[in-house]
Short mmCIF file of C-alpha atoms and ligand atoms in Angstrom, two decimals:
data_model
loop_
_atom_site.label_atom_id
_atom_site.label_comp_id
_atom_site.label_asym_id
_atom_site.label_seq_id
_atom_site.Cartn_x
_atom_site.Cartn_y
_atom_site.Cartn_z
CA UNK B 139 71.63 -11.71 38.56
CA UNK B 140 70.17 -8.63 38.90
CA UNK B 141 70.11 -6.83 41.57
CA UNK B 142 66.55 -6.07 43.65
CA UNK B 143 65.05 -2.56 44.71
CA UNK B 144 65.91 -3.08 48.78
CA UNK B 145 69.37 -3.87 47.88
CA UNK B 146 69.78 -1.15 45.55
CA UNK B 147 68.16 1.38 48.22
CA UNK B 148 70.35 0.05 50.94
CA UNK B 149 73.30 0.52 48.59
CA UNK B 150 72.27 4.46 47.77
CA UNK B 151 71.89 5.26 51.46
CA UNK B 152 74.97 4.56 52.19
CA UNK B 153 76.51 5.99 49.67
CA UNK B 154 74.86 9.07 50.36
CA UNK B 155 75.06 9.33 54.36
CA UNK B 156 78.25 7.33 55.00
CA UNK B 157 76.32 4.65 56.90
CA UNK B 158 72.35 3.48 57.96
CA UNK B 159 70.80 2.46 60.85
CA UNK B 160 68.45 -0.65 60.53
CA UNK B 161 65.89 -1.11 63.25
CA UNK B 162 65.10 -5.11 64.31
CA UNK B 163 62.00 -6.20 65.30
CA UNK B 164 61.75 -9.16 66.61
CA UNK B 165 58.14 -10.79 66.29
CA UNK B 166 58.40 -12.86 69.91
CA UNK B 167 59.67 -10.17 71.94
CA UNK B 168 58.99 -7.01 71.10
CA UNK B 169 55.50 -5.90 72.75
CA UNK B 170 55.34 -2.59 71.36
CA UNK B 171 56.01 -2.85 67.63
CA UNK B 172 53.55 0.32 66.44
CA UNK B 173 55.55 2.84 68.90
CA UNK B 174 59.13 1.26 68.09
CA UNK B 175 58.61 1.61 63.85
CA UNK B 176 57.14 5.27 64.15
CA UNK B 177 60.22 6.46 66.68
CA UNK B 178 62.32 4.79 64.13
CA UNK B 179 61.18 6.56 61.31
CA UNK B 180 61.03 9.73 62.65
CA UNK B 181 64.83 9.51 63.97
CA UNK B 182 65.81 8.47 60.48
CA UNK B 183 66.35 4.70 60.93
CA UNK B 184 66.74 3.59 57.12
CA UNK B 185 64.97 0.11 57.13
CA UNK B 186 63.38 -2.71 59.32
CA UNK B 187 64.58 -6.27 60.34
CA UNK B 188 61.77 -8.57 61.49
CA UNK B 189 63.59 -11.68 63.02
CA UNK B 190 64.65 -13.26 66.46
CA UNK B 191 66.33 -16.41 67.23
CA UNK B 192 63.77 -18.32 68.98
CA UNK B 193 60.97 -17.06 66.89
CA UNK B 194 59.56 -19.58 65.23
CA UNK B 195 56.02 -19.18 64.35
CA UNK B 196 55.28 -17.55 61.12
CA UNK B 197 52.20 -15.67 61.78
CA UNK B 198 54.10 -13.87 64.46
CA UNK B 199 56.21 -12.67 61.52
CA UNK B 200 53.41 -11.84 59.05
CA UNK B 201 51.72 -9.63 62.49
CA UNK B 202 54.36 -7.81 62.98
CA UNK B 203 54.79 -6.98 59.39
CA UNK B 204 51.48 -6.42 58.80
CA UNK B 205 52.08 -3.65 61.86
CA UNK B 206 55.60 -2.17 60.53
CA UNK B 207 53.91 -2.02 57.02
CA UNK B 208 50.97 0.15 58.10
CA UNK B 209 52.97 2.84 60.09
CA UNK B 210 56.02 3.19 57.70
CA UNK B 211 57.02 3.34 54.53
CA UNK B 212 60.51 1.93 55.12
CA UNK B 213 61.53 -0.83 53.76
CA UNK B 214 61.09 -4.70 55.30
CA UNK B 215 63.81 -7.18 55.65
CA UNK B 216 63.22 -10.44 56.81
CA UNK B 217 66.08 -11.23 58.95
CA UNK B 218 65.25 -15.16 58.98
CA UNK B 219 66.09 -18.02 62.04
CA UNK B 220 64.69 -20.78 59.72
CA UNK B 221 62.25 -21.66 56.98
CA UNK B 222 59.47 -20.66 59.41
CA UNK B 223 60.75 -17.27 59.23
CA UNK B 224 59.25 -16.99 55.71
CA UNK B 225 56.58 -14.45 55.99
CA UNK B 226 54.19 -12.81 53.25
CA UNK B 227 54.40 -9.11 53.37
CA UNK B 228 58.17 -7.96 53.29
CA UNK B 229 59.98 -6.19 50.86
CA UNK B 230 62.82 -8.68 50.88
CA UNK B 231 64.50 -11.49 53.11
CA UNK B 232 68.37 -11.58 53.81
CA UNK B 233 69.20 -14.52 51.82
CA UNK B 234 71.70 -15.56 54.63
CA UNK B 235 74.60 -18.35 55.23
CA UNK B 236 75.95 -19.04 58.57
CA UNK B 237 79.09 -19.62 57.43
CA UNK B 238 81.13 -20.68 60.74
CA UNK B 239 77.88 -22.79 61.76
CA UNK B 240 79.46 -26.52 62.33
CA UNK B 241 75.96 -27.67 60.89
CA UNK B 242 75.30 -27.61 57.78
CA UNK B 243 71.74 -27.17 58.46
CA UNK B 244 72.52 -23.28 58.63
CA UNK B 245 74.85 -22.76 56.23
CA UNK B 246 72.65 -24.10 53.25
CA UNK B 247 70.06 -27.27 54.54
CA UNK B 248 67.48 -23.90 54.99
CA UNK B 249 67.97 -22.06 52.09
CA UNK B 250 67.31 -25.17 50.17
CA UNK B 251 64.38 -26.02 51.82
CA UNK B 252 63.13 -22.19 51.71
CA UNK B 253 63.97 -20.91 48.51
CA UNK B 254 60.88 -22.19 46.70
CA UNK B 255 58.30 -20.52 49.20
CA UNK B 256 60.81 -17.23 49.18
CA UNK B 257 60.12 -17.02 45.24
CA UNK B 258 56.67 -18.11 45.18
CA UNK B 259 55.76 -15.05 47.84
CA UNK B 260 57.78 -12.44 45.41
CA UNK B 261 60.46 -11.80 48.18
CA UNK B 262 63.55 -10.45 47.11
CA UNK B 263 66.82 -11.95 48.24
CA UNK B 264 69.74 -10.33 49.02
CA UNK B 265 72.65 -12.59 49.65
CA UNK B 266 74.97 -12.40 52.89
CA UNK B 267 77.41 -14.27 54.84
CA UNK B 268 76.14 -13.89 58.12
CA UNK B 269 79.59 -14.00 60.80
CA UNK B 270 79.16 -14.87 64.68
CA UNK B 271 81.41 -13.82 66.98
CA UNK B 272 82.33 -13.44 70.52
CA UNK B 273 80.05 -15.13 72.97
CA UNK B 274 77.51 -15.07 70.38
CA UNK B 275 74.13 -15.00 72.25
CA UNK B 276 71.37 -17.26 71.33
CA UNK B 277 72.19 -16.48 67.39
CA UNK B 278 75.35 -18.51 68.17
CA UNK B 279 73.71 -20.96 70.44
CA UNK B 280 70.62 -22.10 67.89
CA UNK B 281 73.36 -21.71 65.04
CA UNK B 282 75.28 -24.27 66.37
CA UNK B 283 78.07 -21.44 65.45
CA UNK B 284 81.97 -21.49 66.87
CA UNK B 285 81.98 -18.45 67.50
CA UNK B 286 84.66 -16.20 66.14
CA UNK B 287 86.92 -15.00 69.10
CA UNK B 288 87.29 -11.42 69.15
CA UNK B 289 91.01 -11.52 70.38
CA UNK B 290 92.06 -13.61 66.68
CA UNK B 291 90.85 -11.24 63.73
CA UNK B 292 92.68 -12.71 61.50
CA UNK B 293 90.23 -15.54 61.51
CA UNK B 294 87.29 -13.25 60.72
CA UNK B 295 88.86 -11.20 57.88
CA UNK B 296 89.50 -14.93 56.16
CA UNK B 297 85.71 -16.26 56.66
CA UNK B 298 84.86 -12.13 55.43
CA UNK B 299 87.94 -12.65 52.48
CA UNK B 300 86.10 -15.91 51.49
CA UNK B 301 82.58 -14.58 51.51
CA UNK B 302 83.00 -11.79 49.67
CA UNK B 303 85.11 -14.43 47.00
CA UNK B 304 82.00 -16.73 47.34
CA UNK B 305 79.53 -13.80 45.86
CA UNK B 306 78.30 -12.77 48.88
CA UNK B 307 77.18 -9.27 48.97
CA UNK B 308 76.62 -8.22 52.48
CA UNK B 309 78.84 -9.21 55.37
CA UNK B 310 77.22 -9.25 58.68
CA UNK B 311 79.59 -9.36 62.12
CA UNK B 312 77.30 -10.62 64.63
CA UNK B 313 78.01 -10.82 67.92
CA UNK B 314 74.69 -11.70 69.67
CA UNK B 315 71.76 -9.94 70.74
CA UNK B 316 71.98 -8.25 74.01
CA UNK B 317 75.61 -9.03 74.58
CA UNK B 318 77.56 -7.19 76.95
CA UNK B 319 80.08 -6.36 74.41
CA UNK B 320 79.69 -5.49 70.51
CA UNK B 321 82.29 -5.87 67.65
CA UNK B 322 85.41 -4.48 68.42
CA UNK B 323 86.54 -1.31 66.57
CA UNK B 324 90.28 -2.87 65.58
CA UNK B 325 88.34 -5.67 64.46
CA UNK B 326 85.53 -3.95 62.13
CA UNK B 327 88.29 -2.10 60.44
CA UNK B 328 90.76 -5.25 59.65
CA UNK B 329 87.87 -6.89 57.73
CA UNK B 330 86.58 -3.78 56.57
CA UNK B 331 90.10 -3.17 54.76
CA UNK B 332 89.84 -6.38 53.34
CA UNK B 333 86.27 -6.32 51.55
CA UNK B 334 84.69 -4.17 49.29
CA UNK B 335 81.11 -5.42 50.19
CA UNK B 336 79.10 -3.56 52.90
CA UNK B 337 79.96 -4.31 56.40
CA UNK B 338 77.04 -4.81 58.61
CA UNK B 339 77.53 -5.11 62.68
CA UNK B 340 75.21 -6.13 65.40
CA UNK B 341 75.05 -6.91 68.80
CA UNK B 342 75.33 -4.84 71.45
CA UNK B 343 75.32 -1.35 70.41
CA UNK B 344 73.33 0.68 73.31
CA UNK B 345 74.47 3.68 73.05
CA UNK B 346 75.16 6.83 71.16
CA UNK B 347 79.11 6.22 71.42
CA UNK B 348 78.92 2.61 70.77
CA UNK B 349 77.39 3.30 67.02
CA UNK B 350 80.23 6.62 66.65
CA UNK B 351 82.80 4.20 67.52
CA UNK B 352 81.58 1.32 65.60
CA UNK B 353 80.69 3.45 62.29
CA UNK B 354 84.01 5.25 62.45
CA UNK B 355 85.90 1.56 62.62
CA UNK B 356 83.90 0.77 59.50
CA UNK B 357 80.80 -0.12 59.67
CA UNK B 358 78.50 0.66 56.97
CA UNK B 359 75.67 -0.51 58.18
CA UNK B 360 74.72 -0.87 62.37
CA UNK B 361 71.34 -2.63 63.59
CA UNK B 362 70.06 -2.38 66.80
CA UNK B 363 67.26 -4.32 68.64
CA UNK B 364 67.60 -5.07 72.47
CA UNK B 365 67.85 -1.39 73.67
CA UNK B 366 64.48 -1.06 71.79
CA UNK B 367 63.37 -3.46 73.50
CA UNK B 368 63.00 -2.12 77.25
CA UNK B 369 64.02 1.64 77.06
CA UNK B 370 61.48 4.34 77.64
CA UNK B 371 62.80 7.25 76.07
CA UNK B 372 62.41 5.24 72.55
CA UNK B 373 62.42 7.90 70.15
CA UNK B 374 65.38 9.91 72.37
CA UNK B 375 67.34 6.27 72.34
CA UNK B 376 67.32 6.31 68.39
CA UNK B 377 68.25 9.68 68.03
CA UNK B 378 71.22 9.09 70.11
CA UNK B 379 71.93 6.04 68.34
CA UNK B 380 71.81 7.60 64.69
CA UNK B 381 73.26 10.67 65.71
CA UNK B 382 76.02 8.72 67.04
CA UNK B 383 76.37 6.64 63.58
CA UNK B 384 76.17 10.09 61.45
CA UNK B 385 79.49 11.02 63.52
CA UNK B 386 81.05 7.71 63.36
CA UNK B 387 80.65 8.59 59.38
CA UNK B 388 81.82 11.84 59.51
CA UNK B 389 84.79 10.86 60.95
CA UNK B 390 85.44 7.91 58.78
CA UNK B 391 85.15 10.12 55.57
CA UNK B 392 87.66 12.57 57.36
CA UNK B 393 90.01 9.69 57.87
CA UNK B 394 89.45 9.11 54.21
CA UNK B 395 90.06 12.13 52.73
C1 1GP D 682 70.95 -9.08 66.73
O1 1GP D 682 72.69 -7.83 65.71
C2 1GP D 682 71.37 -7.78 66.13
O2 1GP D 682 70.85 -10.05 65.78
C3 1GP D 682 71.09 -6.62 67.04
O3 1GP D 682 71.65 -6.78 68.31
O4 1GP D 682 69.64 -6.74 69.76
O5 1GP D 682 71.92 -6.33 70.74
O6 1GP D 682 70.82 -4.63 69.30
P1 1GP D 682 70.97 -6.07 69.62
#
């Protein structure tokens, strides 16, 4: 299968810069969408996800595409909750499996039921084994997930093992929108060891440190949505939070070399 022209950008960037920063929108909450996508792009966020949990109504997706589309250039990701998260407009739509889900429902009933509208809109899929972990927020809760605990890694590097096996080529460690607490670094870098696939984490990150330490543990790709979400100093936030990723890569590649 060939691969699309998000995925292949997505792929580049990191070669290039050692990590991105994806910005998520989500279409129920997020009141301010025009100021949040041009702060993005001018702090160098690399893409957009456009998804929430609870959001549920398609138009609200195709709006706040519609708005992400006409004040940036950067690419669109669909970052779907369900079949109603189908929207016309984006560049592509994480074709996504919820693999520790305990109904099936979210680990393929969806994609089944999806896949013709995704292909008759043009959207490009890009596959990934999405991973939930911790307390895992309302992702976890309307995933019917059991969620991975952060104290056994082990389990996590087998479900990331047997994704990346599977064909899967993005791995995504979620551990819930708003939480308290994001991925843990020891844990980032077990699975990251293990896989050759990018490694994306969510959930949590806040703050300039978080995305250093998160980036340096592994991560190859961080998103970020809450903090968007109700800070004021939105363009100063991103910074912080990018700057603190393109340090989290430096280090990594030092570690590297
Ligand atoms: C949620 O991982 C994403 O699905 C981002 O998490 O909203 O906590 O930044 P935050």
């Amino acid at each position: 299968m060939q691969i699309g022209k998000t995925e292949k950008y997505l792929c580049e960037k990191i070669e290039e810069n050692g990590f991105i920063h994806i910005t998520l929108i989500d279409p129920e909450k997020m009141n301010r969408i025009e100021e949040v996508v041009r702060a993005a792009e001018a702090s160098g966020s690399s893409a957009f996800m456009v998804g929430g949990s609870t959001s549920h109504r398609t138009s609200d997706y195709e709006e706040a595409i519609v708005k992400i589309k006409s004040n940036s250039k950067l690419p669109v990701i669909i970052f779907p909750s369900n079949v109603a998260s189908i929207a016309r407009g984006a560049d592509a739509i994480w074709f996504m499996s919820l693999l520790n889900s305990s109904n099936p429902y979210y680990i393929i009933g969806a994609q089944v039921l999806g896949i013709k509208t995704i292909r008759e809109l043009g959207l490009e899929t890009i596959p990934m084994a999405y991973l939930i972990l911790g307390t895992g927020g309302a992702a976890g809760y309307i995933g019917d997930a059991r969620p991975l605990p952060f104290e056994i890694p082990e389990l996590t590097v087998g479900y990331a093992m047997a994704a990346e096996a599977l064909g899967f080529r993005f791995i995504y460690l979620e551990a819930g929108s708003g939480v308290a607490m994001h991925v843990p670094e020891k844990l980032i870098t077990m699975v990251k060891k293990c896989i050759n696939v990018p490694l994306v984490v969510g959930g949590g990150i806040r703050d300039g440190l978080a995305a250093e330490n998160v980036v340096s543990a592994g991560a190859d790709v961080i998103v970020t949505g809450d903090v968007l979400e109700e800070t004021s100093i939105l363009e100063e936030k991103l910074y912080e939070i990018i700057e603190g990723g393109r340090k989290g890569a430096l280090k990594k590649a030092t570690l590297k070399a």
